[in-house]
């Protein structure tokens, strides 16, 4: 039998007749995969009474073919597809460096952990240093701060969009403040100009949690850029609910080569070496360095400069992500279109509902449609949510609502393990009165109409049944 192709640095060297036959066989398999998609994966059109999920995967035969192609390659860990995905995402965001990881939560953990690196000298984040953030959001935006022995300082947010109230930043700062970690709430960019100026003024790190905002744009000093590129570090999540999906997966990106080096080290067990999987001696000095108190010439592939993790993703995930990236512009367009439809059709209910707004200088890639029920509304948030769920319209709160009220904070000491700057009154209002519904690209117009109908009928009074057909 002819020899098989040899793997080098995540790729095959095709040097035998077997490889040509193997490629022909692969194409036959992929053609069958395309047929399988058409017969078993194409989703039927929405029918009245079907459940309307807040999010979901949107894909076609390209993702399945990429996944099978990577499986047949059987590299399994990070390889050629991972490199392709990282380069593609970095190019989309306009940054030079991107590292794929196994989840958005891991991305946030890596981003905050990177700030603790001794390589950053006096600017490194140390035990007891403070990090300004908000409590109204997803927990793993905040938990890495605690896990890195820093102190989260919670600042209140503003409605209608739920982003940080930037007028409170100065009062929240102390001599121990070293960083700001913020997410763009449901795709609506926070005030990047104010936050960036605050960070620059005091030499603070900015970690930009972009997990719910991939594709959002912000105009800073007359230049439009995509969110995620304004922070010292940015993060993304590729969970199935997000703008693109790899199943599980995430990414950390930056324009700073030192931060990139630190992120890669922490992601890959804390090692000092920069070789990728299956690669040896890229630098040409694998056996002639001196590190710590190790013997001179100790194998550089097994020298560790950080106390790291293994948070890599796989080529199987990256293959799906590479196909998703090709669809991202269309996904973002559809999210904006769906959000605008809901904004227009629900405007008649503004006496009862505080509806989201597109902030000046932003072009959001919306993750969801955020609604806050007004205090004097005849229907409560819980009542409205219950009616929507009864109609099979899926809803979600703004994640933790107020993270400091959750069981995970009961064993933390306010003023020691975390600090609240001022009050969290608006955060509590969101916890009690807000929710959101989906705008993901899989939403059909009939689904959006049913969502509008369900929300409208909740305020229609005793004649709701007669009005059901006219809304």
PDB file of C-alpha atoms in Angstrom, residues 18-297:
ATOM      1  CA  UNK A  18      -2.720   7.502  -2.061  1.00  0.00           C
ATOM      2  CA  UNK A  19      -3.332  11.161  -1.244  1.00  0.00           C
ATOM      3  CA  UNK A  20      -4.991  11.756  -4.610  1.00  0.00           C
ATOM      4  CA  UNK A  21      -7.271   8.774  -4.064  1.00  0.00           C
ATOM      5  CA  UNK A  22      -7.929   9.915  -0.511  1.00  0.00           C
ATOM      6  CA  UNK A  23      -8.932  13.377  -1.714  1.00  0.00           C
ATOM      7  CA  UNK A  24     -11.301  11.849  -4.256  1.00  0.00           C
ATOM      8  CA  UNK A  25     -12.842   9.692  -1.537  1.00  0.00           C
ATOM      9  CA  UNK A  26     -13.162  12.731   0.730  1.00  0.00           C
ATOM     10  CA  UNK A  27     -15.032  14.642  -1.961  1.00  0.00           C
ATOM     11  CA  UNK A  28     -17.451  11.733  -2.360  1.00  0.00           C
ATOM     12  CA  UNK A  29     -18.071  11.772   1.392  1.00  0.00           C
ATOM     13  CA  UNK A  30     -18.575  15.537   1.436  1.00  0.00           C
ATOM     14  CA  UNK A  31     -21.057  15.307  -1.409  1.00  0.00           C
ATOM     15  CA  UNK A  32     -23.003  12.805   0.674  1.00  0.00           C
ATOM     16  CA  UNK A  33     -22.825  15.216   3.616  1.00  0.00           C
ATOM     17  CA  UNK A  34     -24.351  17.960   1.469  1.00  0.00           C
ATOM     18  CA  UNK A  35     -27.161  15.627   0.495  1.00  0.00           C
ATOM     19  CA  UNK A  36     -27.632  14.626   4.130  1.00  0.00           C
ATOM     20  CA  UNK A  37     -27.973  18.285   5.100  1.00  0.00           C
ATOM     21  CA  UNK A  38     -30.636  18.862   2.463  1.00  0.00           C
ATOM     22  CA  UNK A  39     -32.600  15.816   3.573  1.00  0.00           C
ATOM     23  CA  UNK A  40     -32.247  16.016   7.355  1.00  0.00           C
ATOM     24  CA  UNK A  41     -31.117  19.459   8.521  1.00  0.00           C
ATOM     25  CA  UNK A  42     -33.089  22.038   6.578  1.00  0.00           C
ATOM     26  CA  UNK A  43     -35.573  23.542   9.010  1.00  0.00           C
ATOM     27  CA  UNK A  44     -39.248  23.659   8.048  1.00  0.00           C
ATOM     28  CA  UNK A  45     -40.952  27.030   7.934  1.00  0.00           C
ATOM     29  CA  UNK A  46     -42.512  28.365  11.120  1.00  0.00           C
ATOM     30  CA  UNK A  47     -46.109  27.353  11.728  1.00  0.00           C
ATOM     31  CA  UNK A  48     -48.473  29.070  14.192  1.00  0.00           C
ATOM     32  CA  UNK A  49     -48.136  27.375  17.550  1.00  0.00           C
ATOM     33  CA  UNK A  50     -44.475  26.438  17.063  1.00  0.00           C
ATOM     34  CA  UNK A  51     -42.101  27.488  19.813  1.00  0.00           C
ATOM     35  CA  UNK A  52     -40.202  30.713  19.127  1.00  0.00           C
ATOM     36  CA  UNK A  53     -36.761  30.399  20.671  1.00  0.00           C
ATOM     37  CA  UNK A  54     -34.805  33.462  21.729  1.00  0.00           C
ATOM     38  CA  UNK A  55     -31.748  32.211  19.805  1.00  0.00           C
ATOM     39  CA  UNK A  56     -30.492  29.281  17.810  1.00  0.00           C
ATOM     40  CA  UNK A  57     -27.962  27.949  15.342  1.00  0.00           C
ATOM     41  CA  UNK A  58     -28.191  29.165  11.753  1.00  0.00           C
ATOM     42  CA  UNK A  59     -26.108  27.035   9.415  1.00  0.00           C
ATOM     43  CA  UNK A  60     -26.119  25.142   6.152  1.00  0.00           C
ATOM     44  CA  UNK A  61     -24.138  22.410   4.421  1.00  0.00           C
ATOM     45  CA  UNK A  62     -20.883  24.418   4.630  1.00  0.00           C
ATOM     46  CA  UNK A  63     -20.633  23.955   8.398  1.00  0.00           C
ATOM     47  CA  UNK A  64     -21.350  20.232   8.168  1.00  0.00           C
ATOM     48  CA  UNK A  65     -18.798  19.782   5.400  1.00  0.00           C
ATOM     49  CA  UNK A  66     -16.166  21.686   7.343  1.00  0.00           C
ATOM     50  CA  UNK A  67     -16.831  19.604  10.430  1.00  0.00           C
ATOM     51  CA  UNK A  68     -16.611  16.319   8.514  1.00  0.00           C
ATOM     52  CA  UNK A  69     -13.519  17.479   6.627  1.00  0.00           C
ATOM     53  CA  UNK A  70     -11.793  18.215   9.940  1.00  0.00           C
ATOM     54  CA  UNK A  71     -12.950  14.871  11.350  1.00  0.00           C
ATOM     55  CA  UNK A  72     -11.548  12.989   8.359  1.00  0.00           C
ATOM     56  CA  UNK A  73      -8.296  14.873   8.778  1.00  0.00           C
ATOM     57  CA  UNK A  74      -8.396  13.634  12.408  1.00  0.00           C
ATOM     58  CA  UNK A  75      -5.965  16.213  13.755  1.00  0.00           C
ATOM     59  CA  UNK A  76      -8.534  16.825  16.546  1.00  0.00           C
ATOM     60  CA  UNK A  77      -6.657  19.518  18.488  1.00  0.00           C
ATOM     61  CA  UNK A  78      -5.956  23.050  17.249  1.00  0.00           C
ATOM     62  CA  UNK A  79      -4.494  23.008  13.745  1.00  0.00           C
ATOM     63  CA  UNK A  80      -4.979  24.433  10.269  1.00  0.00           C
ATOM     64  CA  UNK A  81      -8.677  25.230  10.683  1.00  0.00           C
ATOM     65  CA  UNK A  82      -7.945  26.997  13.970  1.00  0.00           C
ATOM     66  CA  UNK A  83      -5.306  29.144  12.279  1.00  0.00           C
ATOM     67  CA  UNK A  84      -7.754  29.982   9.492  1.00  0.00           C
ATOM     68  CA  UNK A  85     -10.488  30.927  11.949  1.00  0.00           C
ATOM     69  CA  UNK A  86      -8.194  33.041  14.127  1.00  0.00           C
ATOM     70  CA  UNK A  87      -6.854  34.925  11.118  1.00  0.00           C
ATOM     71  CA  UNK A  88     -10.346  35.433   9.715  1.00  0.00           C
ATOM     72  CA  UNK A  89     -11.784  36.764  12.965  1.00  0.00           C
ATOM     73  CA  UNK A  90      -8.792  39.040  13.554  1.00  0.00           C
ATOM     74  CA  UNK A  91      -9.192  40.455  10.057  1.00  0.00           C
ATOM     75  CA  UNK A  92     -12.904  41.035  10.586  1.00  0.00           C
ATOM     76  CA  UNK A  93     -12.263  42.934  13.817  1.00  0.00           C
ATOM     77  CA  UNK A  94      -9.262  44.849  12.502  1.00  0.00           C
ATOM     78  CA  UNK A  95      -6.759  43.556  15.054  1.00  0.00           C
ATOM     79  CA  UNK A  96      -3.516  41.648  14.433  1.00  0.00           C
ATOM     80  CA  UNK A  97      -3.799  38.945  17.096  1.00  0.00           C
ATOM     81  CA  UNK A  98      -6.519  36.423  17.933  1.00  0.00           C
ATOM     82  CA  UNK A  99      -6.493  33.253  20.035  1.00  0.00           C
ATOM     83  CA  UNK A 100      -9.336  30.748  19.838  1.00  0.00           C
ATOM     84  CA  UNK A 101     -10.358  29.158  23.139  1.00  0.00           C
ATOM     85  CA  UNK A 102     -12.946  26.685  24.375  1.00  0.00           C
ATOM     86  CA  UNK A 103     -15.613  29.191  25.519  1.00  0.00           C
ATOM     87  CA  UNK A 104     -16.408  32.858  25.971  1.00  0.00           C
ATOM     88  CA  UNK A 105     -16.114  32.394  29.720  1.00  0.00           C
ATOM     89  CA  UNK A 106     -12.607  31.015  29.237  1.00  0.00           C
ATOM     90  CA  UNK A 107     -11.878  34.004  27.010  1.00  0.00           C
ATOM     91  CA  UNK A 108     -12.784  36.366  29.854  1.00  0.00           C
ATOM     92  CA  UNK A 109     -10.741  34.307  32.303  1.00  0.00           C
ATOM     93  CA  UNK A 110      -7.712  34.503  30.006  1.00  0.00           C
ATOM     94  CA  UNK A 111      -8.140  38.221  29.396  1.00  0.00           C
ATOM     95  CA  UNK A 112      -8.235  39.107  33.097  1.00  0.00           C
ATOM     96  CA  UNK A 113      -5.545  36.545  33.960  1.00  0.00           C
ATOM     97  CA  UNK A 114      -3.275  38.082  31.319  1.00  0.00           C
ATOM     98  CA  UNK A 115      -3.326  41.342  33.275  1.00  0.00           C
ATOM     99  CA  UNK A 116      -1.719  39.547  36.241  1.00  0.00           C
ATOM    100  CA  UNK A 117       1.385  38.538  34.256  1.00  0.00           C
ATOM    101  CA  UNK A 118       4.769  39.510  35.723  1.00  0.00           C
ATOM    102  CA  UNK A 119       5.755  40.489  32.183  1.00  0.00           C
ATOM    103  CA  UNK A 120       3.616  43.628  32.619  1.00  0.00           C
ATOM    104  CA  UNK A 121       5.808  44.935  35.431  1.00  0.00           C
ATOM    105  CA  UNK A 122       4.269  47.577  37.680  1.00  0.00           C
ATOM    106  CA  UNK A 123       1.062  47.698  35.607  1.00  0.00           C
ATOM    107  CA  UNK A 124       0.206  44.087  36.406  1.00  0.00           C
ATOM    108  CA  UNK A 125      -3.013  43.361  38.302  1.00  0.00           C
ATOM    109  CA  UNK A 126      -2.155  42.266  41.842  1.00  0.00           C
ATOM    110  CA  UNK A 127      -4.081  40.734  44.730  1.00  0.00           C
ATOM    111  CA  UNK A 128      -6.450  43.304  46.188  1.00  0.00           C
ATOM    112  CA  UNK A 129      -6.349  45.647  43.188  1.00  0.00           C
ATOM    113  CA  UNK A 130      -9.720  46.957  42.026  1.00  0.00           C
ATOM    114  CA  UNK A 131     -11.470  46.461  38.701  1.00  0.00           C
ATOM    115  CA  UNK A 132     -14.490  48.568  37.743  1.00  0.00           C
ATOM    116  CA  UNK A 133     -17.387  46.627  36.221  1.00  0.00           C
ATOM    117  CA  UNK A 134     -21.178  46.246  36.439  1.00  0.00           C
ATOM    118  CA  UNK A 135     -23.437  43.727  38.179  1.00  0.00           C
ATOM    119  CA  UNK A 136     -26.126  43.785  35.473  1.00  0.00           C
ATOM    120  CA  UNK A 137     -24.891  41.180  33.044  1.00  0.00           C
ATOM    121  CA  UNK A 138     -23.469  37.695  32.622  1.00  0.00           C
ATOM    122  CA  UNK A 139     -21.566  36.303  35.623  1.00  0.00           C
ATOM    123  CA  UNK A 140     -18.410  35.255  33.810  1.00  0.00           C
ATOM    124  CA  UNK A 141     -17.712  38.843  32.837  1.00  0.00           C
ATOM    125  CA  UNK A 142     -17.122  39.401  36.570  1.00  0.00           C
ATOM    126  CA  UNK A 143     -16.045  36.099  38.115  1.00  0.00           C
ATOM    127  CA  UNK A 144     -12.530  36.129  36.577  1.00  0.00           C
ATOM    128  CA  UNK A 145     -11.857  39.300  38.563  1.00  0.00           C
ATOM    129  CA  UNK A 146     -12.590  37.445  41.800  1.00  0.00           C
ATOM    130  CA  UNK A 147     -10.760  34.327  40.614  1.00  0.00           C
ATOM    131  CA  UNK A 148      -7.657  36.449  39.999  1.00  0.00           C
ATOM    132  CA  UNK A 149      -7.842  37.765  43.601  1.00  0.00           C
ATOM    133  CA  UNK A 150      -8.819  41.271  42.508  1.00  0.00           C
ATOM    134  CA  UNK A 151     -11.784  43.266  43.831  1.00  0.00           C
ATOM    135  CA  UNK A 152     -14.713  44.010  41.491  1.00  0.00           C
ATOM    136  CA  UNK A 153     -16.143  47.498  41.980  1.00  0.00           C
ATOM    137  CA  UNK A 154     -19.740  47.611  40.809  1.00  0.00           C
ATOM    138  CA  UNK A 155     -21.115  50.712  39.119  1.00  0.00           C
ATOM    139  CA  UNK A 156     -24.764  51.229  38.231  1.00  0.00           C
ATOM    140  CA  UNK A 157     -26.094  51.206  34.671  1.00  0.00           C
ATOM    141  CA  UNK A 158     -28.461  53.324  32.637  1.00  0.00           C
ATOM    142  CA  UNK A 159     -31.694  52.524  30.888  1.00  0.00           C
ATOM    143  CA  UNK A 160     -33.009  51.916  28.313  1.00  0.00           C
ATOM    144  CA  UNK A 161     -30.008  49.849  27.088  1.00  0.00           C
ATOM    145  CA  UNK A 162     -28.451  48.619  30.354  1.00  0.00           C
ATOM    146  CA  UNK A 163     -24.891  49.842  29.768  1.00  0.00           C
ATOM    147  CA  UNK A 164     -22.642  51.417  32.396  1.00  0.00           C
ATOM    148  CA  UNK A 165     -23.456  54.937  33.589  1.00  0.00           C
ATOM    149  CA  UNK A 166     -20.154  56.560  32.650  1.00  0.00           C
ATOM    150  CA  UNK A 167     -20.866  59.592  34.847  1.00  0.00           C
ATOM    151  CA  UNK A 168     -20.155  57.341  37.834  1.00  0.00           C
ATOM    152  CA  UNK A 169     -16.670  56.232  36.785  1.00  0.00           C
ATOM    153  CA  UNK A 170     -14.714  58.954  38.579  1.00  0.00           C
ATOM    154  CA  UNK A 171     -16.484  58.331  41.879  1.00  0.00           C
ATOM    155  CA  UNK A 172     -15.859  54.595  41.568  1.00  0.00           C
ATOM    156  CA  UNK A 173     -12.096  54.944  41.116  1.00  0.00           C
ATOM    157  CA  UNK A 174      -9.644  54.571  43.987  1.00  0.00           C
ATOM    158  CA  UNK A 175      -5.872  54.431  44.245  1.00  0.00           C
ATOM    159  CA  UNK A 176      -6.173  50.653  43.871  1.00  0.00           C
ATOM    160  CA  UNK A 177      -8.068  50.783  40.554  1.00  0.00           C
ATOM    161  CA  UNK A 178      -6.107  49.043  37.803  1.00  0.00           C
ATOM    162  CA  UNK A 179      -8.627  48.012  35.145  1.00  0.00           C
ATOM    163  CA  UNK A 180     -12.133  48.278  33.717  1.00  0.00           C
ATOM    164  CA  UNK A 181     -13.982  45.188  32.474  1.00  0.00           C
ATOM    165  CA  UNK A 182     -17.243  45.852  30.619  1.00  0.00           C
ATOM    166  CA  UNK A 183     -19.600  44.117  28.195  1.00  0.00           C
ATOM    167  CA  UNK A 184     -21.636  45.707  25.429  1.00  0.00           C
ATOM    168  CA  UNK A 185     -25.129  44.904  26.695  1.00  0.00           C
ATOM    169  CA  UNK A 186     -27.111  42.765  24.235  1.00  0.00           C
ATOM    170  CA  UNK A 187     -25.080  44.195  21.358  1.00  0.00           C
ATOM    171  CA  UNK A 188     -25.542  47.870  22.234  1.00  0.00           C
ATOM    172  CA  UNK A 189     -22.054  49.415  22.569  1.00  0.00           C
ATOM    173  CA  UNK A 190     -21.292  51.157  25.837  1.00  0.00           C
ATOM    174  CA  UNK A 191     -19.902  54.698  25.693  1.00  0.00           C
ATOM    175  CA  UNK A 192     -16.491  53.703  24.349  1.00  0.00           C
ATOM    176  CA  UNK A 193     -15.253  57.296  24.090  1.00  0.00           C
ATOM    177  CA  UNK A 194     -15.918  58.084  27.751  1.00  0.00           C
ATOM    178  CA  UNK A 195     -14.601  54.739  29.007  1.00  0.00           C
ATOM    179  CA  UNK A 196     -11.495  54.871  26.825  1.00  0.00           C
ATOM    180  CA  UNK A 197     -10.700  58.430  27.920  1.00  0.00           C
ATOM    181  CA  UNK A 198     -11.148  57.435  31.574  1.00  0.00           C
ATOM    182  CA  UNK A 199      -8.792  54.479  31.147  1.00  0.00           C
ATOM    183  CA  UNK A 200      -6.205  56.560  29.324  1.00  0.00           C
ATOM    184  CA  UNK A 201      -6.350  59.292  31.973  1.00  0.00           C
ATOM    185  CA  UNK A 202      -5.451  56.885  34.774  1.00  0.00           C
ATOM    186  CA  UNK A 203      -3.422  54.286  32.804  1.00  0.00           C
ATOM    187  CA  UNK A 204      -6.037  51.587  33.369  1.00  0.00           C
ATOM    188  CA  UNK A 205      -6.425  48.387  31.381  1.00  0.00           C
ATOM    189  CA  UNK A 206      -9.680  47.949  29.440  1.00  0.00           C
ATOM    190  CA  UNK A 207     -11.086  44.479  28.799  1.00  0.00           C
ATOM    191  CA  UNK A 208     -13.912  44.667  26.287  1.00  0.00           C
ATOM    192  CA  UNK A 209     -16.350  41.777  26.652  1.00  0.00           C
ATOM    193  CA  UNK A 210     -17.686  41.565  23.105  1.00  0.00           C
ATOM    194  CA  UNK A 211     -19.462  38.247  23.577  1.00  0.00           C
ATOM    195  CA  UNK A 212     -22.930  39.677  22.889  1.00  0.00           C
ATOM    196  CA  UNK A 213     -21.883  42.260  20.307  1.00  0.00           C
ATOM    197  CA  UNK A 214     -19.846  40.699  17.505  1.00  0.00           C
ATOM    198  CA  UNK A 215     -20.282  42.944  14.475  1.00  0.00           C
ATOM    199  CA  UNK A 216     -21.349  46.049  16.428  1.00  0.00           C
ATOM    200  CA  UNK A 217     -19.684  49.290  15.351  1.00  0.00           C
ATOM    201  CA  UNK A 218     -18.706  52.442  17.203  1.00  0.00           C
ATOM    202  CA  UNK A 219     -17.503  55.768  15.829  1.00  0.00           C
ATOM    203  CA  UNK A 220     -14.566  57.093  17.854  1.00  0.00           C
ATOM    204  CA  UNK A 221     -12.989  60.388  16.776  1.00  0.00           C
ATOM    205  CA  UNK A 222     -14.674  60.142  13.399  1.00  0.00           C
ATOM    206  CA  UNK A 223     -13.475  56.604  12.679  1.00  0.00           C
ATOM    207  CA  UNK A 224     -15.860  53.648  12.647  1.00  0.00           C
ATOM    208  CA  UNK A 225     -14.461  50.410  14.085  1.00  0.00           C
ATOM    209  CA  UNK A 226     -15.989  47.172  15.230  1.00  0.00           C
ATOM    210  CA  UNK A 227     -16.382  46.654  18.946  1.00  0.00           C
ATOM    211  CA  UNK A 228     -13.809  44.397  20.523  1.00  0.00           C
ATOM    212  CA  UNK A 229     -11.007  46.432  18.968  1.00  0.00           C
ATOM    213  CA  UNK A 230     -11.150  49.348  21.443  1.00  0.00           C
ATOM    214  CA  UNK A 231      -9.980  47.516  24.549  1.00  0.00           C
ATOM    215  CA  UNK A 232      -6.496  46.354  25.414  1.00  0.00           C
ATOM    216  CA  UNK A 233      -8.105  42.933  25.165  1.00  0.00           C
ATOM    217  CA  UNK A 234     -11.410  41.862  23.634  1.00  0.00           C
ATOM    218  CA  UNK A 235     -13.348  38.623  24.004  1.00  0.00           C
ATOM    219  CA  UNK A 236     -15.995  36.682  22.090  1.00  0.00           C
ATOM    220  CA  UNK A 237     -18.232  33.696  22.715  1.00  0.00           C
ATOM    221  CA  UNK A 238     -19.339  31.198  20.075  1.00  0.00           C
ATOM    222  CA  UNK A 239     -21.964  29.336  22.088  1.00  0.00           C
ATOM    223  CA  UNK A 240     -24.967  28.420  19.866  1.00  0.00           C
ATOM    224  CA  UNK A 241     -26.951  31.450  21.064  1.00  0.00           C
ATOM    225  CA  UNK A 242     -24.317  33.920  19.912  1.00  0.00           C
ATOM    226  CA  UNK A 243     -23.712  35.791  16.671  1.00  0.00           C
ATOM    227  CA  UNK A 244     -21.733  32.907  15.206  1.00  0.00           C
ATOM    228  CA  UNK A 245     -21.279  29.482  16.725  1.00  0.00           C
ATOM    229  CA  UNK A 246     -18.686  26.757  17.014  1.00  0.00           C
ATOM    230  CA  UNK A 247     -20.834  24.838  19.530  1.00  0.00           C
ATOM    231  CA  UNK A 248     -18.625  25.658  22.456  1.00  0.00           C
ATOM    232  CA  UNK A 249     -15.877  28.157  21.829  1.00  0.00           C
ATOM    233  CA  UNK A 250     -14.573  31.664  22.269  1.00  0.00           C
ATOM    234  CA  UNK A 251     -11.695  33.970  21.415  1.00  0.00           C
ATOM    235  CA  UNK A 252      -9.388  36.587  22.917  1.00  0.00           C
ATOM    236  CA  UNK A 253      -8.004  39.303  20.659  1.00  0.00           C
ATOM    237  CA  UNK A 254      -5.680  42.265  20.991  1.00  0.00           C
ATOM    238  CA  UNK A 255      -3.446  44.691  19.129  1.00  0.00           C
ATOM    239  CA  UNK A 256      -0.718  44.386  21.767  1.00  0.00           C
ATOM    240  CA  UNK A 257       1.950  41.758  20.910  1.00  0.00           C
ATOM    241  CA  UNK A 258       2.975  41.345  24.559  1.00  0.00           C
ATOM    242  CA  UNK A 259      -0.593  40.733  25.708  1.00  0.00           C
ATOM    243  CA  UNK A 260      -1.014  38.272  22.838  1.00  0.00           C
ATOM    244  CA  UNK A 261       2.103  36.398  23.951  1.00  0.00           C
ATOM    245  CA  UNK A 262       0.771  36.261  27.532  1.00  0.00           C
ATOM    246  CA  UNK A 263      -2.672  35.061  26.419  1.00  0.00           C
ATOM    247  CA  UNK A 264      -1.139  32.292  24.301  1.00  0.00           C
ATOM    248  CA  UNK A 265       1.078  31.211  27.188  1.00  0.00           C
ATOM    249  CA  UNK A 266      -1.804  31.101  29.672  1.00  0.00           C
ATOM    250  CA  UNK A 267      -4.063  29.316  27.182  1.00  0.00           C
ATOM    251  CA  UNK A 268      -1.407  26.677  26.428  1.00  0.00           C
ATOM    252  CA  UNK A 269      -0.523  25.404  29.917  1.00  0.00           C
ATOM    253  CA  UNK A 270       1.536  28.492  30.777  1.00  0.00           C
ATOM    254  CA  UNK A 271       4.430  27.464  28.576  1.00  0.00           C
ATOM    255  CA  UNK A 272       7.059  29.913  27.370  1.00  0.00           C
ATOM    256  CA  UNK A 273       7.419  28.335  23.925  1.00  0.00           C
ATOM    257  CA  UNK A 274       5.416  29.786  21.023  1.00  0.00           C
ATOM    258  CA  UNK A 275       5.431  26.695  18.796  1.00  0.00           C
ATOM    259  CA  UNK A 276       1.999  25.447  17.752  1.00  0.00           C
ATOM    260  CA  UNK A 277       0.845  21.871  18.233  1.00  0.00           C
ATOM    261  CA  UNK A 278       2.991  19.427  16.277  1.00  0.00           C
ATOM    262  CA  UNK A 279       5.658  22.057  15.667  1.00  0.00           C
ATOM    263  CA  UNK A 280       9.180  22.032  17.128  1.00  0.00           C
ATOM    264  CA  UNK A 281      11.938  24.637  17.395  1.00  0.00           C
ATOM    265  CA  UNK A 282      10.405  27.538  15.469  1.00  0.00           C
ATOM    266  CA  UNK A 283      12.882  29.900  17.133  1.00  0.00           C
ATOM    267  CA  UNK A 284      15.900  27.694  16.461  1.00  0.00           C
ATOM    268  CA  UNK A 285      16.956  27.847  20.131  1.00  0.00           C
ATOM    269  CA  UNK A 286      14.990  24.982  21.653  1.00  0.00           C
ATOM    270  CA  UNK A 287      17.960  23.512  23.536  1.00  0.00           C
ATOM    271  CA  UNK A 288      20.276  26.437  24.248  1.00  0.00           C
ATOM    272  CA  UNK A 289      18.333  28.775  26.544  1.00  0.00           C
ATOM    273  CA  UNK A 290      18.578  29.529  30.260  1.00  0.00           C
ATOM    274  CA  UNK A 291      15.269  29.813  32.106  1.00  0.00           C
ATOM    275  CA  UNK A 292      14.821  30.337  35.831  1.00  0.00           C
ATOM    276  CA  UNK A 293      16.998  27.923  37.753  1.00  0.00           C
ATOM    277  CA  UNK A 294      16.502  25.127  35.235  1.00  0.00           C
ATOM    278  CA  UNK A 295      19.590  23.444  33.770  1.00  0.00           C
ATOM    279  CA  UNK A 296      21.038  25.323  30.831  1.00  0.00           C
ATOM    280  CA  UNK A 297      19.593  24.043  27.553  1.00  0.00           C
TER     281      UNK A 297
END
